[in-house]
Amino acid sequence: MIIVANWKMNKDLTETRLFWEDFENKITLDSDFLLQKENILIAPSFPFLHHFQTKCSEKISVVAQNCHHDNSGAYTGEVSVKMLNSIGVKYVIIGHSERRMHFNEKDDILKKKINLCLENNLCPIVCFGETHEDRALNNHLSVIEHQLNIIPVEGNKKIILAYEPIWAIGSGKTPSIKEIEEVHSYVKGLYNLPVLYGGSLNEKNANDILCLPEVDGGLIGGASLLSDTFFSILKVANNIMRSKI
Ligand code: 13P
């Protein structure tokens, strides 16, 4: 089970510190807590990655929300995989729909980012998902298959996929359990990789979604910002893992 908190452009240094103090207490004091650092991933903003890596990486894995597609160069404001590597970050979110939409990231750029991550031993968490229109037209599976053409097929690569229907992100709406099952089974038929679900995942719907055999975890935005709700979701994941032992 892999649970990823994507904080997007939220939390300053004080808020980041306060979250961690409270969250660390919760996971340390809970004697029933099985989840390890490979199960709990947090993606704070770039300025706090190093702080997180230094203070928190014994208990959780630190994730970058993005990286540049070239090794280095005259790209003011960008962050390279080498920089991420040098502070010990091991995961990068690639192709989030917000980056595709607001920063015009296209498949050729995303492919380069994925390859650069793999060459540098960083695990890309590659997001995909249909629009509302795609789903209404029942085109969602072909759209998803097309989006996933950026995934290298040869070799045994360490890649995590994340199904995030665009219409479910931040909307309070989720696909039905059947619809989530359909997409995850389809993608797992194409790629032998873990597939997370993201999009309005919260402490109330977490059990129904995370207990599906085709769902390997969650990618969580809004509900990961408060340590209480994030911890509640982790407890759901924890209980599902415990039930499988
Ligand atoms: P929400 O959980 O806020 O819907 O965001 C999902 C997401 O975009 C995570 O990457």
PDB file of C-alpha atoms and ligand atoms in Angstrom:
ATOM      1  CA  MET A   1       0.000   0.000   0.000  1.00  0.00           C
ATOM      2  CA  ILE A   2       1.386   3.389  -1.034  1.00  0.00           C
ATOM      3  CA  ILE A   3      -0.253   6.577   0.250  1.00  0.00           C
ATOM      4  CA  VAL A   4       1.057   9.831  -1.233  1.00  0.00           C
ATOM      5  CA  ALA A   5       0.263  13.310   0.092  1.00  0.00           C
ATOM      6  CA  ASN A   6       0.494  15.922  -2.658  1.00  0.00           C
ATOM      7  CA  TRP A   7       0.483  19.293  -0.938  1.00  0.00           C
ATOM      8  CA  LYS A   8       0.588  21.248  -4.209  1.00  0.00           C
ATOM      9  CA  MET A   9       1.234  24.981  -3.546  1.00  0.00           C
ATOM     10  CA  ASN A  10       0.154  24.920   0.097  1.00  0.00           C
ATOM     11  CA  LYS A  11       1.869  25.360   3.489  1.00  0.00           C
ATOM     12  CA  ASP A  12       4.659  27.747   4.460  1.00  0.00           C
ATOM     13  CA  LEU A  13       7.563  26.726   6.685  1.00  0.00           C
ATOM     14  CA  THR A  14       5.654  27.182   9.951  1.00  0.00           C
ATOM     15  CA  GLU A  15       2.677  25.188   8.681  1.00  0.00           C
ATOM     16  CA  THR A  16       4.979  22.488   7.338  1.00  0.00           C
ATOM     17  CA  ARG A  17       6.726  22.212  10.732  1.00  0.00           C
ATOM     18  CA  LEU A  18       3.444  22.166  12.673  1.00  0.00           C
ATOM     19  CA  PHE A  19       2.046  19.429  10.441  1.00  0.00           C
ATOM     20  CA  TRP A  20       5.108  17.288  10.982  1.00  0.00           C
ATOM     21  CA  GLU A  21       5.190  17.722  14.789  1.00  0.00           C
ATOM     22  CA  ASP A  22       1.587  16.629  15.075  1.00  0.00           C
ATOM     23  CA  PHE A  23       1.818  13.885  12.452  1.00  0.00           C
ATOM     24  CA  GLU A  24       5.017  12.397  13.850  1.00  0.00           C
ATOM     25  CA  ASN A  25       3.402  12.206  17.293  1.00  0.00           C
ATOM     26  CA  LYS A  26       0.439  10.384  15.859  1.00  0.00           C
ATOM     27  CA  ILE A  27       2.435   7.735  14.001  1.00  0.00           C
ATOM     28  CA  THR A  28       4.928   7.273  16.847  1.00  0.00           C
ATOM     29  CA  LEU A  29       2.307   6.877  19.576  1.00  0.00           C
ATOM     30  CA  ASP A  30       0.099   4.470  17.627  1.00  0.00           C
ATOM     31  CA  SER A  31       1.277   1.007  18.612  1.00  0.00           C
ATOM     32  CA  ASP A  32      -0.921  -0.561  15.927  1.00  0.00           C
ATOM     33  CA  PHE A  33       0.769   1.345  13.099  1.00  0.00           C
ATOM     34  CA  LEU A  34       2.361  -0.963  10.530  1.00  0.00           C
ATOM     35  CA  LEU A  35       3.070   1.463   7.703  1.00  0.00           C
ATOM     36  CA  GLN A  36       6.723   2.119   6.944  1.00  0.00           C
ATOM     37  CA  LYS A  37       8.493   4.816   4.993  1.00  0.00           C
ATOM     38  CA  GLU A  38       7.899   2.982   1.708  1.00  0.00           C
ATOM     39  CA  ASN A  39       4.141   3.202   2.428  1.00  0.00           C
ATOM     40  CA  ILE A  40       3.899   6.896   3.438  1.00  0.00           C
ATOM     41  CA  LEU A  41       5.051   9.453   0.880  1.00  0.00           C
ATOM     42  CA  ILE A  42       4.755  13.230   1.274  1.00  0.00           C
ATOM     43  CA  ALA A  43       5.303  15.845  -1.444  1.00  0.00           C
ATOM     44  CA  PRO A  44       5.823  19.288   0.117  1.00  0.00           C
ATOM     45  CA  SER A  45       6.803  22.349  -1.922  1.00  0.00           C
ATOM     46  CA  PHE A  46      10.360  22.635  -3.243  1.00  0.00           C
ATOM     47  CA  PRO A  47      11.657  25.055  -0.541  1.00  0.00           C
ATOM     48  CA  PHE A  48      10.862  22.494   2.185  1.00  0.00           C
ATOM     49  CA  LEU A  49      12.110  19.316   0.529  1.00  0.00           C
ATOM     50  CA  HIS A  50      15.498  19.508   2.196  1.00  0.00           C
ATOM     51  CA  HIS A  51      13.987  20.244   5.606  1.00  0.00           C
ATOM     52  CA  PHE A  52      11.659  17.263   5.188  1.00  0.00           C
ATOM     53  CA  GLN A  53      14.421  15.023   3.924  1.00  0.00           C
ATOM     54  CA  THR A  54      16.601  15.924   6.935  1.00  0.00           C
ATOM     55  CA  LYS A  55      13.937  15.809   9.647  1.00  0.00           C
ATOM     56  CA  CYS A  56      11.391  13.258   8.479  1.00  0.00           C
ATOM     57  CA  SER A  57      12.931  10.731   6.101  1.00  0.00           C
ATOM     58  CA  GLU A  58      13.353   8.024   8.737  1.00  0.00           C
ATOM     59  CA  LYS A  59       9.581   7.720   8.944  1.00  0.00           C
ATOM     60  CA  ILE A  60       8.294   8.765   5.527  1.00  0.00           C
ATOM     61  CA  SER A  61       9.583   9.096   1.967  1.00  0.00           C
ATOM     62  CA  VAL A  62       9.916  12.566   0.542  1.00  0.00           C
ATOM     63  CA  VAL A  63       8.523  13.272  -2.926  1.00  0.00           C
ATOM     64  CA  ALA A  64       9.164  16.175  -5.314  1.00  0.00           C
ATOM     65  CA  GLN A  65       6.107  17.577  -7.091  1.00  0.00           C
ATOM     66  CA  ASN A  66       7.988  18.094 -10.346  1.00  0.00           C
ATOM     67  CA  CYS A  67      11.425  18.169 -12.009  1.00  0.00           C
ATOM     68  CA  HIS A  68      12.866  19.625 -15.194  1.00  0.00           C
ATOM     69  CA  HIS A  69      13.287  17.466 -18.292  1.00  0.00           C
ATOM     70  CA  ASP A  70      16.953  18.422 -18.870  1.00  0.00           C
ATOM     71  CA  ASN A  71      19.943  17.646 -16.703  1.00  0.00           C
ATOM     72  CA  SER A  72      20.989  21.272 -16.206  1.00  0.00           C
ATOM     73  CA  GLY A  73      21.144  24.583 -18.017  1.00  0.00           C
ATOM     74  CA  ALA A  74      19.701  28.055 -18.412  1.00  0.00           C
ATOM     75  CA  TYR A  75      16.219  27.354 -17.052  1.00  0.00           C
ATOM     76  CA  THR A  76      15.558  30.044 -14.466  1.00  0.00           C
ATOM     77  CA  GLY A  77      13.319  28.830 -11.662  1.00  0.00           C
ATOM     78  CA  GLU A  78      13.555  25.128 -12.478  1.00  0.00           C
ATOM     79  CA  VAL A  79      14.800  22.153 -10.405  1.00  0.00           C
ATOM     80  CA  SER A  80      16.847  19.261 -11.827  1.00  0.00           C
ATOM     81  CA  VAL A  81      16.837  15.572 -10.935  1.00  0.00           C
ATOM     82  CA  LYS A  82      20.503  15.932  -9.946  1.00  0.00           C
ATOM     83  CA  MET A  83      19.510  18.509  -7.322  1.00  0.00           C
ATOM     84  CA  LEU A  84      16.775  16.209  -6.024  1.00  0.00           C
ATOM     85  CA  ASN A  85      19.186  13.291  -5.959  1.00  0.00           C
ATOM     86  CA  SER A  86      21.754  15.312  -4.048  1.00  0.00           C
ATOM     87  CA  ILE A  87      19.338  15.785  -1.125  1.00  0.00           C
ATOM     88  CA  GLY A  88      18.193  12.146  -1.153  1.00  0.00           C
ATOM     89  CA  VAL A  89      14.732  12.518  -2.712  1.00  0.00           C
ATOM     90  CA  LYS A  90      13.662   9.251  -4.364  1.00  0.00           C
ATOM     91  CA  TYR A  91      10.255  10.000  -5.922  1.00  0.00           C
ATOM     92  CA  VAL A  92       8.915  12.660  -8.316  1.00  0.00           C
ATOM     93  CA  ILE A  93       5.321  13.320  -9.395  1.00  0.00           C
ATOM     94  CA  ILE A  94       5.229  13.565 -13.185  1.00  0.00           C
ATOM     95  CA  GLY A  95       2.432  14.683 -15.487  1.00  0.00           C
ATOM     96  CA  HIS A  96      -0.078  15.819 -12.894  1.00  0.00           C
ATOM     97  CA  SER A  97      -3.103  17.194 -14.773  1.00  0.00           C
ATOM     98  CA  GLU A  98      -2.461  20.609 -13.186  1.00  0.00           C
ATOM     99  CA  ARG A  99       0.993  20.674 -14.811  1.00  0.00           C
ATOM    100  CA  ARG A 100      -0.404  19.466 -18.139  1.00  0.00           C
ATOM    101  CA  MET A 101      -3.132  22.141 -17.953  1.00  0.00           C
ATOM    102  CA  HIS A 102      -1.463  25.214 -16.433  1.00  0.00           C
ATOM    103  CA  PHE A 103       2.121  24.650 -17.605  1.00  0.00           C
ATOM    104  CA  ASN A 104       1.316  23.109 -20.962  1.00  0.00           C
ATOM    105  CA  GLU A 105       3.372  19.958 -20.332  1.00  0.00           C
ATOM    106  CA  LYS A 106       3.038  17.652 -23.305  1.00  0.00           C
ATOM    107  CA  ASP A 107       3.882  13.987 -23.832  1.00  0.00           C
ATOM    108  CA  ASP A 108       7.370  14.602 -25.319  1.00  0.00           C
ATOM    109  CA  ILE A 109       8.404  16.608 -22.231  1.00  0.00           C
ATOM    110  CA  LEU A 110       6.810  14.103 -19.834  1.00  0.00           C
ATOM    111  CA  LYS A 111       8.614  11.230 -21.549  1.00  0.00           C
ATOM    112  CA  LYS A 112      11.946  13.022 -21.082  1.00  0.00           C
ATOM    113  CA  LYS A 113      11.171  13.631 -17.416  1.00  0.00           C
ATOM    114  CA  ILE A 114      10.296   9.975 -16.832  1.00  0.00           C
ATOM    115  CA  ASN A 115      13.470   8.771 -18.564  1.00  0.00           C
ATOM    116  CA  LEU A 116      15.645  11.248 -16.686  1.00  0.00           C
ATOM    117  CA  CYS A 117      14.142  10.119 -13.372  1.00  0.00           C
ATOM    118  CA  LEU A 118      14.769   6.458 -14.200  1.00  0.00           C
ATOM    119  CA  GLU A 119      18.358   7.129 -15.298  1.00  0.00           C
ATOM    120  CA  ASN A 120      18.951   8.851 -11.954  1.00  0.00           C
ATOM    121  CA  ASN A 121      17.291   6.227  -9.740  1.00  0.00           C
ATOM    122  CA  LEU A 122      14.273   8.390  -8.968  1.00  0.00           C
ATOM    123  CA  CYS A 123      10.880   6.706  -9.068  1.00  0.00           C
ATOM    124  CA  PRO A 124       8.403   8.678 -11.203  1.00  0.00           C
ATOM    125  CA  ILE A 125       4.790   8.758  -9.987  1.00  0.00           C
ATOM    126  CA  VAL A 126       3.069   9.231 -13.324  1.00  0.00           C
ATOM    127  CA  CYS A 127      -0.439  10.710 -13.289  1.00  0.00           C
ATOM    128  CA  PHE A 128      -3.121  10.083 -15.887  1.00  0.00           C
ATOM    129  CA  GLY A 129      -6.886  10.462 -16.094  1.00  0.00           C
ATOM    130  CA  GLU A 130      -9.765  11.523 -18.265  1.00  0.00           C
ATOM    131  CA  THR A 131     -11.782  14.759 -18.421  1.00  0.00           C
ATOM    132  CA  HIS A 132     -15.481  14.871 -17.711  1.00  0.00           C
ATOM    133  CA  GLU A 133     -16.158  15.025 -21.451  1.00  0.00           C
ATOM    134  CA  ASP A 134     -14.046  11.928 -22.154  1.00  0.00           C
ATOM    135  CA  ARG A 135     -16.057   9.997 -19.600  1.00  0.00           C
ATOM    136  CA  ALA A 136     -19.403  11.313 -20.822  1.00  0.00           C
ATOM    137  CA  LEU A 137     -18.462  10.148 -24.328  1.00  0.00           C
ATOM    138  CA  ASN A 138     -17.311   6.795 -22.913  1.00  0.00           C
ATOM    139  CA  ASN A 139     -13.850   7.480 -24.380  1.00  0.00           C
ATOM    140  CA  HIS A 140     -12.053   7.294 -21.056  1.00  0.00           C
ATOM    141  CA  LEU A 141     -10.200   4.010 -21.584  1.00  0.00           C
ATOM    142  CA  SER A 142      -8.789   4.956 -24.978  1.00  0.00           C
ATOM    143  CA  VAL A 143      -7.785   8.411 -23.684  1.00  0.00           C
ATOM    144  CA  ILE A 144      -6.013   6.769 -20.740  1.00  0.00           C
ATOM    145  CA  GLU A 145      -4.265   4.203 -22.934  1.00  0.00           C
ATOM    146  CA  HIS A 146      -3.028   7.032 -25.153  1.00  0.00           C
ATOM    147  CA  GLN A 147      -1.800   9.065 -22.138  1.00  0.00           C
ATOM    148  CA  LEU A 148       0.116   6.032 -20.897  1.00  0.00           C
ATOM    149  CA  ASN A 149       2.115   5.723 -24.126  1.00  0.00           C
ATOM    150  CA  ILE A 150       4.751   7.809 -22.337  1.00  0.00           C
ATOM    151  CA  ILE A 151       5.554   4.857 -20.040  1.00  0.00           C
ATOM    152  CA  PRO A 152       8.639   2.897 -21.196  1.00  0.00           C
ATOM    153  CA  VAL A 153       7.652  -0.742 -21.645  1.00  0.00           C
ATOM    154  CA  GLU A 154      11.046  -2.419 -21.900  1.00  0.00           C
ATOM    155  CA  GLY A 155      12.783  -3.650 -18.746  1.00  0.00           C
ATOM    156  CA  ASN A 156      11.685  -3.857 -15.174  1.00  0.00           C
ATOM    157  CA  LYS A 157      11.316  -0.170 -14.308  1.00  0.00           C
ATOM    158  CA  LYS A 158      10.477   1.307 -10.924  1.00  0.00           C
ATOM    159  CA  ILE A 159       7.460   3.429 -11.838  1.00  0.00           C
ATOM    160  CA  ILE A 160       4.223   4.145  -9.957  1.00  0.00           C
ATOM    161  CA  LEU A 161       1.065   5.068 -11.879  1.00  0.00           C
ATOM    162  CA  ALA A 162      -1.694   7.251 -10.447  1.00  0.00           C
ATOM    163  CA  TYR A 163      -5.199   7.350 -11.894  1.00  0.00           C
ATOM    164  CA  GLU A 164      -6.588  10.818 -11.268  1.00  0.00           C
ATOM    165  CA  PRO A 165      -9.781  11.572 -13.202  1.00  0.00           C
ATOM    166  CA  ILE A 166      -9.493  15.327 -13.800  1.00  0.00           C
ATOM    167  CA  TRP A 167     -13.131  15.932 -12.876  1.00  0.00           C
ATOM    168  CA  ALA A 168     -12.616  14.265  -9.493  1.00  0.00           C
ATOM    169  CA  ILE A 169      -9.669  16.451  -8.429  1.00  0.00           C
ATOM    170  CA  GLY A 170     -10.711  18.893  -5.715  1.00  0.00           C
ATOM    171  CA  SER A 171     -14.388  18.517  -6.676  1.00  0.00           C
ATOM    172  CA  GLY A 172     -15.665  16.257  -3.906  1.00  0.00           C
ATOM    173  CA  LYS A 173     -16.796  13.844  -6.657  1.00  0.00           C
ATOM    174  CA  THR A 174     -15.292  10.416  -7.288  1.00  0.00           C
ATOM    175  CA  PRO A 175     -15.993   7.744  -9.873  1.00  0.00           C
ATOM    176  CA  SER A 176     -18.107   4.846  -8.612  1.00  0.00           C
ATOM    177  CA  ILE A 177     -16.296   1.850  -7.183  1.00  0.00           C
ATOM    178  CA  LYS A 178     -17.128  -0.056 -10.401  1.00  0.00           C
ATOM    179  CA  GLU A 179     -15.647   2.743 -12.521  1.00  0.00           C
ATOM    180  CA  ILE A 180     -12.451   2.802 -10.456  1.00  0.00           C
ATOM    181  CA  GLU A 181     -12.215  -0.986 -10.711  1.00  0.00           C
ATOM    182  CA  GLU A 182     -12.700  -0.806 -14.489  1.00  0.00           C
ATOM    183  CA  VAL A 183      -9.862   1.686 -15.056  1.00  0.00           C
ATOM    184  CA  HIS A 184      -7.438   0.060 -12.631  1.00  0.00           C
ATOM    185  CA  SER A 185      -8.011  -3.440 -14.084  1.00  0.00           C
ATOM    186  CA  TYR A 186      -7.568  -2.051 -17.593  1.00  0.00           C
ATOM    187  CA  VAL A 187      -4.289  -0.309 -16.734  1.00  0.00           C
ATOM    188  CA  LYS A 188      -2.982  -3.286 -14.801  1.00  0.00           C
ATOM    189  CA  GLY A 189      -3.669  -5.392 -17.894  1.00  0.00           C
ATOM    190  CA  LEU A 190      -1.371  -3.063 -19.862  1.00  0.00           C
ATOM    191  CA  TYR A 191       1.419  -2.482 -17.321  1.00  0.00           C
ATOM    192  CA  ASN A 192       2.708  -4.585 -14.469  1.00  0.00           C
ATOM    193  CA  LEU A 193       3.029  -1.560 -12.180  1.00  0.00           C
ATOM    194  CA  PRO A 194       1.385  -0.302  -8.992  1.00  0.00           C
ATOM    195  CA  VAL A 195      -1.632   1.915  -9.709  1.00  0.00           C
ATOM    196  CA  LEU A 196      -2.812   4.486  -7.142  1.00  0.00           C
ATOM    197  CA  TYR A 197      -6.161   6.251  -7.123  1.00  0.00           C
ATOM    198  CA  GLY A 198      -6.403  10.051  -6.658  1.00  0.00           C
ATOM    199  CA  GLY A 199      -9.219  12.596  -6.803  1.00  0.00           C
ATOM    200  CA  SER A 200     -11.321  13.624  -3.765  1.00  0.00           C
ATOM    201  CA  LEU A 201     -10.021  10.669  -1.780  1.00  0.00           C
ATOM    202  CA  ASN A 202     -10.800  11.332   1.884  1.00  0.00           C
ATOM    203  CA  GLU A 203     -11.199   9.622   5.230  1.00  0.00           C
ATOM    204  CA  LYS A 204     -14.841   8.726   4.437  1.00  0.00           C
ATOM    205  CA  ASN A 205     -14.372   7.019   1.062  1.00  0.00           C
ATOM    206  CA  ALA A 206     -10.834   5.691   1.682  1.00  0.00           C
ATOM    207  CA  ASN A 207     -11.884   2.239   2.858  1.00  0.00           C
ATOM    208  CA  ASP A 208     -14.193   1.520  -0.097  1.00  0.00           C
ATOM    209  CA  ILE A 209     -11.537   2.624  -2.598  1.00  0.00           C
ATOM    210  CA  LEU A 210      -8.329   1.368  -0.993  1.00  0.00           C
ATOM    211  CA  CYS A 211      -9.661  -2.102  -0.235  1.00  0.00           C
ATOM    212  CA  LEU A 212     -10.147  -2.817  -3.956  1.00  0.00           C
ATOM    213  CA  PRO A 213      -7.572  -5.435  -5.008  1.00  0.00           C
ATOM    214  CA  GLU A 214      -6.707  -3.418  -8.137  1.00  0.00           C
ATOM    215  CA  VAL A 215      -5.933  -0.284  -6.102  1.00  0.00           C
ATOM    216  CA  ASP A 216      -2.398  -0.164  -4.703  1.00  0.00           C
ATOM    217  CA  GLY A 217      -2.810   3.072  -2.767  1.00  0.00           C
ATOM    218  CA  GLY A 218      -3.851   6.695  -3.021  1.00  0.00           C
ATOM    219  CA  LEU A 219      -2.622  10.102  -4.182  1.00  0.00           C
ATOM    220  CA  ILE A 220      -4.240  12.682  -1.945  1.00  0.00           C
ATOM    221  CA  GLY A 221      -4.467  16.457  -2.264  1.00  0.00           C
ATOM    222  CA  GLY A 222      -6.878  18.363  -0.007  1.00  0.00           C
ATOM    223  CA  ALA A 223      -7.348  15.634   2.598  1.00  0.00           C
ATOM    224  CA  SER A 224      -3.584  15.340   3.106  1.00  0.00           C
ATOM    225  CA  LEU A 225      -3.179  18.923   4.307  1.00  0.00           C
ATOM    226  CA  LEU A 226      -4.444  18.301   7.835  1.00  0.00           C
ATOM    227  CA  SER A 227      -2.515  15.767   9.868  1.00  0.00           C
ATOM    228  CA  ASP A 228      -5.777  14.441  11.387  1.00  0.00           C
ATOM    229  CA  THR A 229      -7.393  13.574   8.073  1.00  0.00           C
ATOM    230  CA  PHE A 230      -4.184  12.310   6.486  1.00  0.00           C
ATOM    231  CA  PHE A 231      -3.563  10.115   9.513  1.00  0.00           C
ATOM    232  CA  SER A 232      -7.174   8.799   9.345  1.00  0.00           C
ATOM    233  CA  ILE A 233      -6.605   7.740   5.730  1.00  0.00           C
ATOM    234  CA  LEU A 234      -3.315   6.099   6.685  1.00  0.00           C
ATOM    235  CA  LYS A 235      -5.124   4.208   9.451  1.00  0.00           C
ATOM    236  CA  VAL A 236      -7.562   2.863   6.852  1.00  0.00           C
ATOM    237  CA  ALA A 237      -4.593   1.743   4.723  1.00  0.00           C
ATOM    238  CA  ASN A 238      -2.955   0.316   7.838  1.00  0.00           C
ATOM    239  CA  ASN A 239      -6.043  -1.763   8.684  1.00  0.00           C
ATOM    240  CA  ILE A 240      -6.317  -3.068   5.129  1.00  0.00           C
ATOM    241  CA  MET A 241      -2.652  -4.104   5.237  1.00  0.00           C
ATOM    242  CA  ARG A 242      -3.140  -5.696   8.656  1.00  0.00           C
ATOM    243  CA  SER A 243      -6.135  -7.686   7.409  1.00  0.00           C
ATOM    244  CA  LYS A 244      -3.940  -9.226   4.692  1.00  0.00           C
ATOM    245  CA  ILE A 245      -1.247 -10.505   7.060  1.00  0.00           C
TER     246      ILE A 245
HETATM  247  P1  13P B   1      -7.715  16.159  -4.172  1.00  0.00           P
HETATM  248  O1  13P B   1      -7.460  15.007  -3.242  1.00  0.00           O
HETATM  249  O2  13P B   1      -7.713  17.488  -3.492  1.00  0.00           O
HETATM  250  O3  13P B   1      -8.915  15.914  -5.020  1.00  0.00           O
HETATM  251  O4  13P B   1      -6.453  16.230  -5.169  1.00  0.00           O
HETATM  252  C1  13P B   1      -6.031  15.077  -5.797  1.00  0.00           C
HETATM  253  C2  13P B   1      -4.747  15.347  -6.447  1.00  0.00           C
HETATM  254  O5  13P B   1      -4.677  16.101  -7.412  1.00  0.00           O
HETATM  255  C3  13P B   1      -3.557  14.708  -5.891  1.00  0.00           C
HETATM  256  O6  13P B   1      -2.476  14.790  -6.766  1.00  0.00           O
END
